[in-house]
Structures are given as structure tokens and as C-alpha cells.
GROMACS .gro file of C-alpha atoms in nm:
model
  306
    1UNK     CA    1   0.000   0.000   0.000
    2UNK     CA    2   0.271   0.243   0.103
    3UNK     CA    3   0.486   0.213  -0.208
    4UNK     CA    4   0.172   0.243  -0.419
    5UNK     CA    5   0.062   0.567  -0.250
    6UNK     CA    6   0.415   0.705  -0.272
    7UNK     CA    7   0.415   0.638  -0.648
    8UNK     CA    8   0.072   0.802  -0.683
    9UNK     CA    9   0.196   1.109  -0.495
   10UNK     CA   10   0.476   1.142  -0.749
   11UNK     CA   11   0.220   1.115  -1.028
   12UNK     CA   12   0.015   1.403  -0.887
   13UNK     CA   13   0.325   1.607  -0.800
   14UNK     CA   14   0.321   1.822  -1.114
   15UNK     CA   15  -0.043   1.923  -1.068
   16UNK     CA   16  -0.002   2.003  -0.698
   17UNK     CA   17   0.320   2.195  -0.759
   18UNK     CA   18   0.161   2.402  -1.035
   19UNK     CA   19  -0.134   2.483  -0.809
   20UNK     CA   20   0.059   2.579  -0.495
   21UNK     CA   21   0.312   2.799  -0.673
   22UNK     CA   22   0.189   3.153  -0.628
   23UNK     CA   23   0.105   3.295  -0.969
   24UNK     CA   24   0.215   3.655  -1.013
   25UNK     CA   25  -0.095   3.873  -0.989
   26UNK     CA   26  -0.167   4.241  -0.939
   27UNK     CA   27  -0.283   4.374  -0.604
   28UNK     CA   28  -0.640   4.405  -0.732
   29UNK     CA   29  -0.641   4.038  -0.839
   30UNK     CA   30  -0.488   3.897  -0.521
   31UNK     CA   31  -0.714   3.660  -0.321
   32UNK     CA   32  -0.651   3.580   0.045
   33UNK     CA   33  -0.875   3.275   0.021
   34UNK     CA   34  -0.692   3.136  -0.281
   35UNK     CA   35  -0.356   3.190  -0.112
   36UNK     CA   36  -0.474   3.017   0.208
   37UNK     CA   37  -0.604   2.723   0.006
   38UNK     CA   38  -0.276   2.688  -0.184
   39UNK     CA   39  -0.073   2.707   0.138
   40UNK     CA   40  -0.296   2.456   0.314
   41UNK     CA   41  -0.273   2.206   0.026
   42UNK     CA   42   0.105   2.246   0.026
   43UNK     CA   43   0.113   2.163   0.397
   44UNK     CA   44  -0.103   1.855   0.348
   45UNK     CA   45   0.093   1.730   0.046
   46UNK     CA   46   0.435   1.781   0.204
   47UNK     CA   47   0.315   1.617   0.526
   48UNK     CA   48   0.208   1.311   0.330
   49UNK     CA   49   0.539   1.298   0.144
   50UNK     CA   50   0.718   1.314   0.480
   51UNK     CA   51   0.510   1.026   0.617
   52UNK     CA   52   0.598   0.805   0.318
   53UNK     CA   53   0.969   0.865   0.305
   54UNK     CA   54   1.185   0.555   0.340
   55UNK     CA   55   1.397   0.674   0.628
   56UNK     CA   56   1.294   0.541   0.968
   57UNK     CA   57   1.238   0.876   1.132
   58UNK     CA   58   1.172   0.896   1.503
   59UNK     CA   59   0.971   1.215   1.453
   60UNK     CA   60   0.633   1.067   1.364
   61UNK     CA   61   0.508   1.098   1.723
   62UNK     CA   62   0.576   1.471   1.704
   63UNK     CA   63   0.423   1.498   1.355
   64UNK     CA   64   0.083   1.355   1.451
   65UNK     CA   65  -0.039   1.689   1.589
   66UNK     CA   66  -0.009   1.837   1.237
   67UNK     CA   67  -0.314   1.629   1.141
   68UNK     CA   68  -0.522   1.859   1.363
   69UNK     CA   69  -0.410   2.170   1.176
   70UNK     CA   70  -0.478   2.012   0.837
   71UNK     CA   71  -0.824   1.902   0.951
   72UNK     CA   72  -0.914   2.250   1.074
   73UNK     CA   73  -0.778   2.409   0.754
   74UNK     CA   74  -1.004   2.186   0.547
   75UNK     CA   75  -1.319   2.249   0.748
   76UNK     CA   76  -1.281   2.625   0.790
   77UNK     CA   77  -1.176   2.687   0.429
   78UNK     CA   78  -1.465   2.474   0.303
   79UNK     CA   79  -1.711   2.666   0.518
   80UNK     CA   80  -1.570   3.003   0.416
   81UNK     CA   81  -1.572   2.902   0.049
   82UNK     CA   82  -1.951   2.922   0.060
   83UNK     CA   83  -1.940   3.295   0.135
   84UNK     CA   84  -1.940   3.549  -0.144
   85UNK     CA   85  -1.600   3.675  -0.254
   86UNK     CA   86  -1.605   4.010  -0.070
   87UNK     CA   87  -1.715   3.863   0.263
   88UNK     CA   88  -1.466   3.581   0.267
   89UNK     CA   89  -1.179   3.814   0.174
   90UNK     CA   90  -1.271   4.063   0.448
   91UNK     CA   91  -1.316   3.780   0.696
   92UNK     CA   92  -0.976   3.625   0.629
   93UNK     CA   93  -0.801   3.964   0.628
   94UNK     CA   94  -0.961   4.051   0.962
   95UNK     CA   95  -0.878   3.714   1.118
   96UNK     CA   96  -0.517   3.749   1.005
   97UNK     CA   97  -0.479   4.093   1.163
   98UNK     CA   98  -0.639   3.984   1.491
   99UNK     CA   99  -0.401   3.688   1.505
  100UNK     CA  100  -0.105   3.920   1.442
  101UNK     CA  101  -0.220   4.140   1.730
  102UNK     CA  102  -0.259   3.842   1.964
  103UNK     CA  103   0.086   3.711   1.878
  104UNK     CA  104   0.250   4.051   1.915
  105UNK     CA  105   0.091   4.094   2.258
  106UNK     CA  106   0.212   3.755   2.382
  107UNK     CA  107   0.548   3.807   2.217
  108UNK     CA  108   0.606   4.140   2.392
  109UNK     CA  109   0.519   3.998   2.733
  110UNK     CA  110   0.751   3.700   2.685
  111UNK     CA  111   1.050   3.897   2.556
  112UNK     CA  112   1.012   4.167   2.820
  113UNK     CA  113   1.058   3.892   3.078
  114UNK     CA  114   1.330   3.680   2.920
  115UNK     CA  115   1.499   3.901   2.656
  116UNK     CA  116   1.436   4.269   2.749
  117UNK     CA  117   1.732   4.384   2.539
  118UNK     CA  118   1.601   4.225   2.215
  119UNK     CA  119   1.382   4.448   1.993
  120UNK     CA  120   1.052   4.288   1.886
  121UNK     CA  121   0.757   4.410   1.683
  122UNK     CA  122   0.461   4.555   1.869
  123UNK     CA  123   0.113   4.682   1.786
  124UNK     CA  124   0.116   5.056   1.713
  125UNK     CA  125  -0.137   5.337   1.714
  126UNK     CA  126  -0.128   5.338   1.334
  127UNK     CA  127  -0.236   4.971   1.318
  128UNK     CA  128  -0.596   4.894   1.217
  129UNK     CA  129  -0.866   4.930   1.483
  130UNK     CA  130  -0.926   4.597   1.653
  131UNK     CA  131  -1.276   4.696   1.758
  132UNK     CA  132  -1.370   4.769   1.398
  133UNK     CA  133  -1.216   4.443   1.276
  134UNK     CA  134  -1.395   4.238   1.541
  135UNK     CA  135  -1.724   4.410   1.461
  136UNK     CA  136  -1.687   4.331   1.089
  137UNK     CA  137  -1.599   3.969   1.161
  138UNK     CA  138  -1.893   3.921   1.398
  139UNK     CA  139  -2.128   4.071   1.138
  140UNK     CA  140  -2.006   3.829   0.870
  141UNK     CA  141  -2.043   3.529   1.101
  142UNK     CA  142  -2.389   3.646   1.206
  143UNK     CA  143  -2.499   3.676   0.845
  144UNK     CA  144  -2.361   3.325   0.785
  145UNK     CA  145  -2.582   3.163   1.048
  146UNK     CA  146  -2.381   3.223   1.366
  147UNK     CA  147  -2.619   3.477   1.518
  148UNK     CA  148  -2.506   3.417   1.877
  149UNK     CA  149  -2.133   3.420   1.808
  150UNK     CA  150  -1.984   3.719   1.990
  151UNK     CA  151  -1.619   3.620   2.028
  152UNK     CA  152  -1.331   3.731   1.811
  153UNK     CA  153  -1.191   3.469   1.580
  154UNK     CA  154  -1.394   3.180   1.442
  155UNK     CA  155  -1.684   2.970   1.571
  156UNK     CA  156  -1.608   2.616   1.697
  157UNK     CA  157  -1.462   2.415   1.411
  158UNK     CA  158  -1.657   2.109   1.516
  159UNK     CA  159  -1.982   2.303   1.471
  160UNK     CA  160  -1.870   2.399   1.121
  161UNK     CA  161  -1.801   2.033   1.047
  162UNK     CA  162  -2.148   1.939   1.171
  163UNK     CA  163  -2.306   2.203   0.946
  164UNK     CA  164  -2.109   2.091   0.639
  165UNK     CA  165  -2.161   1.714   0.668
  166UNK     CA  166  -2.349   1.610   0.982
  167UNK     CA  167  -2.272   1.264   1.108
  168UNK     CA  168  -1.966   1.237   0.884
  169UNK     CA  169  -1.726   1.531   0.897
  170UNK     CA  170  -1.794   1.597   1.266
  171UNK     CA  171  -1.706   1.232   1.344
  172UNK     CA  172  -1.378   1.269   1.156
  173UNK     CA  173  -1.305   1.592   1.343
  174UNK     CA  174  -1.380   1.433   1.681
  175UNK     CA  175  -1.146   1.142   1.607
  176UNK     CA  176  -0.856   1.359   1.487
  177UNK     CA  177  -0.914   1.613   1.766
  178UNK     CA  178  -0.900   1.351   2.041
  179UNK     CA  179  -0.598   1.177   1.888
  180UNK     CA  180  -0.392   1.491   1.840
  181UNK     CA  181  -0.495   1.641   2.175
  182UNK     CA  182  -0.322   1.349   2.340
  183UNK     CA  183   0.009   1.457   2.184
  184UNK     CA  184  -0.008   1.825   2.283
  185UNK     CA  185  -0.190   1.815   2.619
  186UNK     CA  186  -0.107   1.634   2.941
  187UNK     CA  187  -0.258   1.285   2.948
  188UNK     CA  188  -0.127   1.003   3.167
  189UNK     CA  189  -0.240   0.747   2.908
  190UNK     CA  190  -0.020   0.896   2.634
  191UNK     CA  191   0.282   0.913   2.862
  192UNK     CA  192   0.241   0.564   3.003
  193UNK     CA  193   0.195   0.400   2.663
  194UNK     CA  194   0.550   0.514   2.581
  195UNK     CA  195   0.663   0.246   2.822
  196UNK     CA  196   0.741  -0.084   2.652
  197UNK     CA  197   0.890  -0.399   2.795
  198UNK     CA  198   0.796  -0.715   2.981
  199UNK     CA  199   0.562  -0.774   3.273
  200UNK     CA  200   0.704  -1.049   3.489
  201UNK     CA  201   0.494  -1.356   3.556
  202UNK     CA  202   0.237  -1.275   3.820
  203UNK     CA  203   0.235  -0.909   3.722
  204UNK     CA  204   0.450  -0.806   4.016
  205UNK     CA  205   0.724  -0.628   3.823
  206UNK     CA  206   0.793  -0.456   3.493
  207UNK     CA  207   1.119  -0.434   3.302
  208UNK     CA  208   1.152  -0.195   3.012
  209UNK     CA  209   1.182   0.175   2.940
  210UNK     CA  210   1.008   0.484   2.803
  211UNK     CA  211   1.062   0.639   2.462
  212UNK     CA  212   0.863   0.770   2.164
  213UNK     CA  213   1.079   0.534   1.955
  214UNK     CA  214   0.877   0.238   2.079
  215UNK     CA  215   0.574   0.347   1.878
  216UNK     CA  216   0.743   0.475   1.564
  217UNK     CA  217   0.570   0.230   1.321
  218UNK     CA  218   0.233   0.301   1.484
  219UNK     CA  219   0.257   0.680   1.456
  220UNK     CA  220   0.406   0.655   1.108
  221UNK     CA  221   0.103   0.463   0.991
  222UNK     CA  222  -0.124   0.716   1.161
  223UNK     CA  223   0.036   0.990   0.954
  224UNK     CA  224   0.014   0.785   0.635
  225UNK     CA  225  -0.348   0.668   0.665
  226UNK     CA  226  -0.513   0.977   0.808
  227UNK     CA  227  -0.280   1.218   0.631
  228UNK     CA  228  -0.378   1.046   0.306
  229UNK     CA  229  -0.748   1.064   0.389
  230UNK     CA  230  -0.726   1.438   0.458
  231UNK     CA  231  -0.522   1.499   0.142
  232UNK     CA  232  -0.797   1.335  -0.065
  233UNK     CA  233  -1.056   1.565   0.093
  234UNK     CA  234  -0.897   1.872  -0.069
  235UNK     CA  235  -0.990   1.727  -0.408
  236UNK     CA  236  -1.345   1.659  -0.289
  237UNK     CA  237  -1.400   1.997  -0.124
  238UNK     CA  238  -1.226   2.228  -0.372
  239UNK     CA  239  -1.269   2.056  -0.708
  240UNK     CA  240  -1.382   2.377  -0.880
  241UNK     CA  241  -1.118   2.599  -0.717
  242UNK     CA  242  -0.842   2.361  -0.825
  243UNK     CA  243  -0.985   2.289  -1.174
  244UNK     CA  244  -0.916   1.916  -1.165
  245UNK     CA  245  -0.839   1.714  -1.476
  246UNK     CA  246  -0.970   1.362  -1.530
  247UNK     CA  247  -0.616   1.230  -1.483
  248UNK     CA  248  -0.582   1.397  -1.144
  249UNK     CA  249  -0.924   1.272  -1.034
  250UNK     CA  250  -0.822   0.918  -1.124
  251UNK     CA  251  -0.496   0.947  -0.928
  252UNK     CA  252  -0.678   1.072  -0.618
  253UNK     CA  253  -0.932   0.793  -0.658
  254UNK     CA  254  -0.644   0.543  -0.661
  255UNK     CA  255  -0.495   0.695  -0.345
  256UNK     CA  256  -0.834   0.673  -0.177
  257UNK     CA  257  -0.872   0.308  -0.281
  258UNK     CA  258  -0.521   0.220  -0.159
  259UNK     CA  259  -0.606   0.365   0.183
  260UNK     CA  260  -0.935   0.175   0.194
  261UNK     CA  261  -0.764  -0.151   0.097
  262UNK     CA  262  -0.534  -0.139   0.399
  263UNK     CA  263  -0.625  -0.427   0.631
  264UNK     CA  264  -0.593  -0.231   0.952
  265UNK     CA  265  -0.624   0.140   1.012
  266UNK     CA  266  -0.445   0.243   1.335
  267UNK     CA  267  -0.679   0.271   1.632
  268UNK     CA  268  -0.653   0.536   1.900
  269UNK     CA  269  -0.649   0.268   2.172
  270UNK     CA  270  -0.494  -0.055   2.050
  271UNK     CA  271  -0.529  -0.419   2.147
  272UNK     CA  272  -0.153  -0.437   2.192
  273UNK     CA  273  -0.124  -0.166   2.454
  274UNK     CA  274  -0.410  -0.324   2.649
  275UNK     CA  275  -0.229  -0.659   2.632
  276UNK     CA  276  -0.511  -0.815   2.431
  277UNK     CA  277  -0.482  -1.055   2.139
  278UNK     CA  278  -0.544  -0.883   1.806
  279UNK     CA  279  -0.854  -1.034   1.639
  280UNK     CA  280  -0.762  -1.207   1.314
  281UNK     CA  281  -1.100  -1.152   1.153
  282UNK     CA  282  -0.969  -1.150   0.797
  283UNK     CA  283  -0.802  -1.489   0.852
  284UNK     CA  284  -1.079  -1.650   1.054
  285UNK     CA  285  -1.367  -1.544   0.827
  286UNK     CA  286  -1.203  -1.444   0.497
  287UNK     CA  287  -1.521  -1.450   0.284
  288UNK     CA  288  -1.721  -1.232   0.524
  289UNK     CA  289  -1.424  -1.000   0.568
  290UNK     CA  290  -1.373  -0.964   0.192
  291UNK     CA  291  -1.743  -0.897   0.139
  292UNK     CA  292  -1.758  -0.627   0.407
  293UNK     CA  293  -1.430  -0.473   0.291
  294UNK     CA  294  -1.553  -0.457  -0.069
  295UNK     CA  295  -1.877  -0.292   0.044
  296UNK     CA  296  -1.685  -0.021   0.230
  297UNK     CA  297  -1.459   0.044  -0.069
  298UNK     CA  298  -1.763   0.078  -0.294
  299UNK     CA  299  -1.932   0.313  -0.047
  300UNK     CA  300  -1.639   0.554  -0.044
  301UNK     CA  301  -1.526   0.504  -0.404
  302UNK     CA  302  -1.634   0.856  -0.504
  303UNK     CA  303  -1.521   1.029  -0.185
  304UNK     CA  304  -1.477   1.000   0.190
  305UNK     CA  305  -1.744   1.263   0.261
  306UNK     CA  306  -2.054   1.107   0.110
   0.00000   0.00000   0.00000
């Protein structure tokens, strides 16, 4: 599966590269939305290339959290794509400036404490009015169905997912959110599963050690399977923005099928870490397994969000 997907990524390389290269345009023709979409696709594509490289990297544990960013990019950009051109451009411009202000504020506080001698950028009196920006953003969200949203920034991404594809996209978001949260927030379960070794007979003692290296193949496959799934969604969500050719559609369809054909997608909680035997369903009942597997492949043949 992995060599097949890697080959397919090389086949789609020219199209993706042509799309993500910023075409020279005048200021009046520049689109914030288009630029965000190109940048987001580049992140997804390069992440997937990284996950399929031959080298046995020990960085896959640290890379898993990137899946969260890609997921949120997809959902928010898809939701915003439904707005008319002027609104979505103003919204993205406003969100960018508010984020710049937030970062400058935190940056100044940090450097004043730890590096008071180092000059850093700060928000000035000549910068755009935050109150005006926040008011514009809230108005756009309100007109887009978020009448009770009064915070700066964006509404909950999960709610956007539920509006776009209820019972499908929100389930994907929940899964990726919970998985990636475990790599960026404190959770005893995530720390303890880094321990690998032997439990002595009787369960009275454990010999082993702790390292992210113990789960390298597991996290690598997480990046490959779910990174591939998310990459395919760009071609489902933004088909008209990307102007897909039949050849490209066929390549993405092949990537999707290769992912679906994999016998075991990585679970968030595994049989192995719970010291349970892994069910060998596809060996024990091969005809039933093949029938169910074929039905799932057929169901998602045209896209993961159906």
C-alpha cells in the first residue's frame, strides 16, 4: 500500500506543484482565500510525502499533531468558500490581523521577561482598529448563520463540520481532535503507553523503558493513513477551485482506494497496549471479511465525505 501511495503522490506532483506555486498577480487580483487554500494544500501534500519517506524517522510521534491543523484548515476553508468573494476576503483579512495582534501581545510579554534587550515588533497606534475588525468579523459570522457568536476569531470548528456534513465530517473531526490532543496536552495514558517492555509472571514487576521510539511504526502509519485521507478531501472539497483534470481525479481515486484496501487502520487505543490478542478476523472469516471490505470500498469510491 505504502509504495503504491508514494508512487501516486509522485504522479500528482506536477499538478499540486503548479497549483501551490503563487502565480504573479496584481494587487487588485490577489485573493486571500486562494492563497490560504494553496498554502494549506502544500502543507497537506508535504506532510504526506514526509510520512511516506523511506527513512525510519523517530519524529512521527511529534508529527501527529499536524493532522489537527490540516483538519481544521479543510473544514474552515470549506465553510468560508460558501461565502461570497467580498465577505470571505474581508473575513480572512480581519482574522489574520487579529491573530497578528494576539501574537505581538504575547510576544512582547515574553520577551520583556526573558529578553528585554532584544527588539521585537509591537502593535502601534497606526495599526488597524481591533474593535472595527472584530465588529466586521462578527457581522459576517452572524450573516452566515452564527447569530449568537460574539467572540473574536472563528466559531467552533466542530460546529462547522457538523453544518457541512453532519454525522460524517464531525465524526472525523472528533477522532482527529482527540488523537492529536493526546500529543499536545497532558494525558497520563499517552505518557504511560511510551513504556514498553515485559511484565514479569504474576504481574508483580515490569522491566523496560520509556521512549517515543517504541511506537514509531504506529505513529508513522497514523500519519500515512489519516494524512492520506485528509489529502484526498482537498480534491473533494475544492474541485472547482483547483480545476481538476480527469487524470488527477483518477490518481486521487487510486490513493483513496489504496487507503481503503489497507487491512488495519491504526486505532486510538490498541489491542496491543491493552495486552489483548489482536482479532484475526480476515483470517478466521475471509469470505465475510472480503465482502464487508468490498462494500466499504464501494461506499467511499467517489469520496470519503458522502
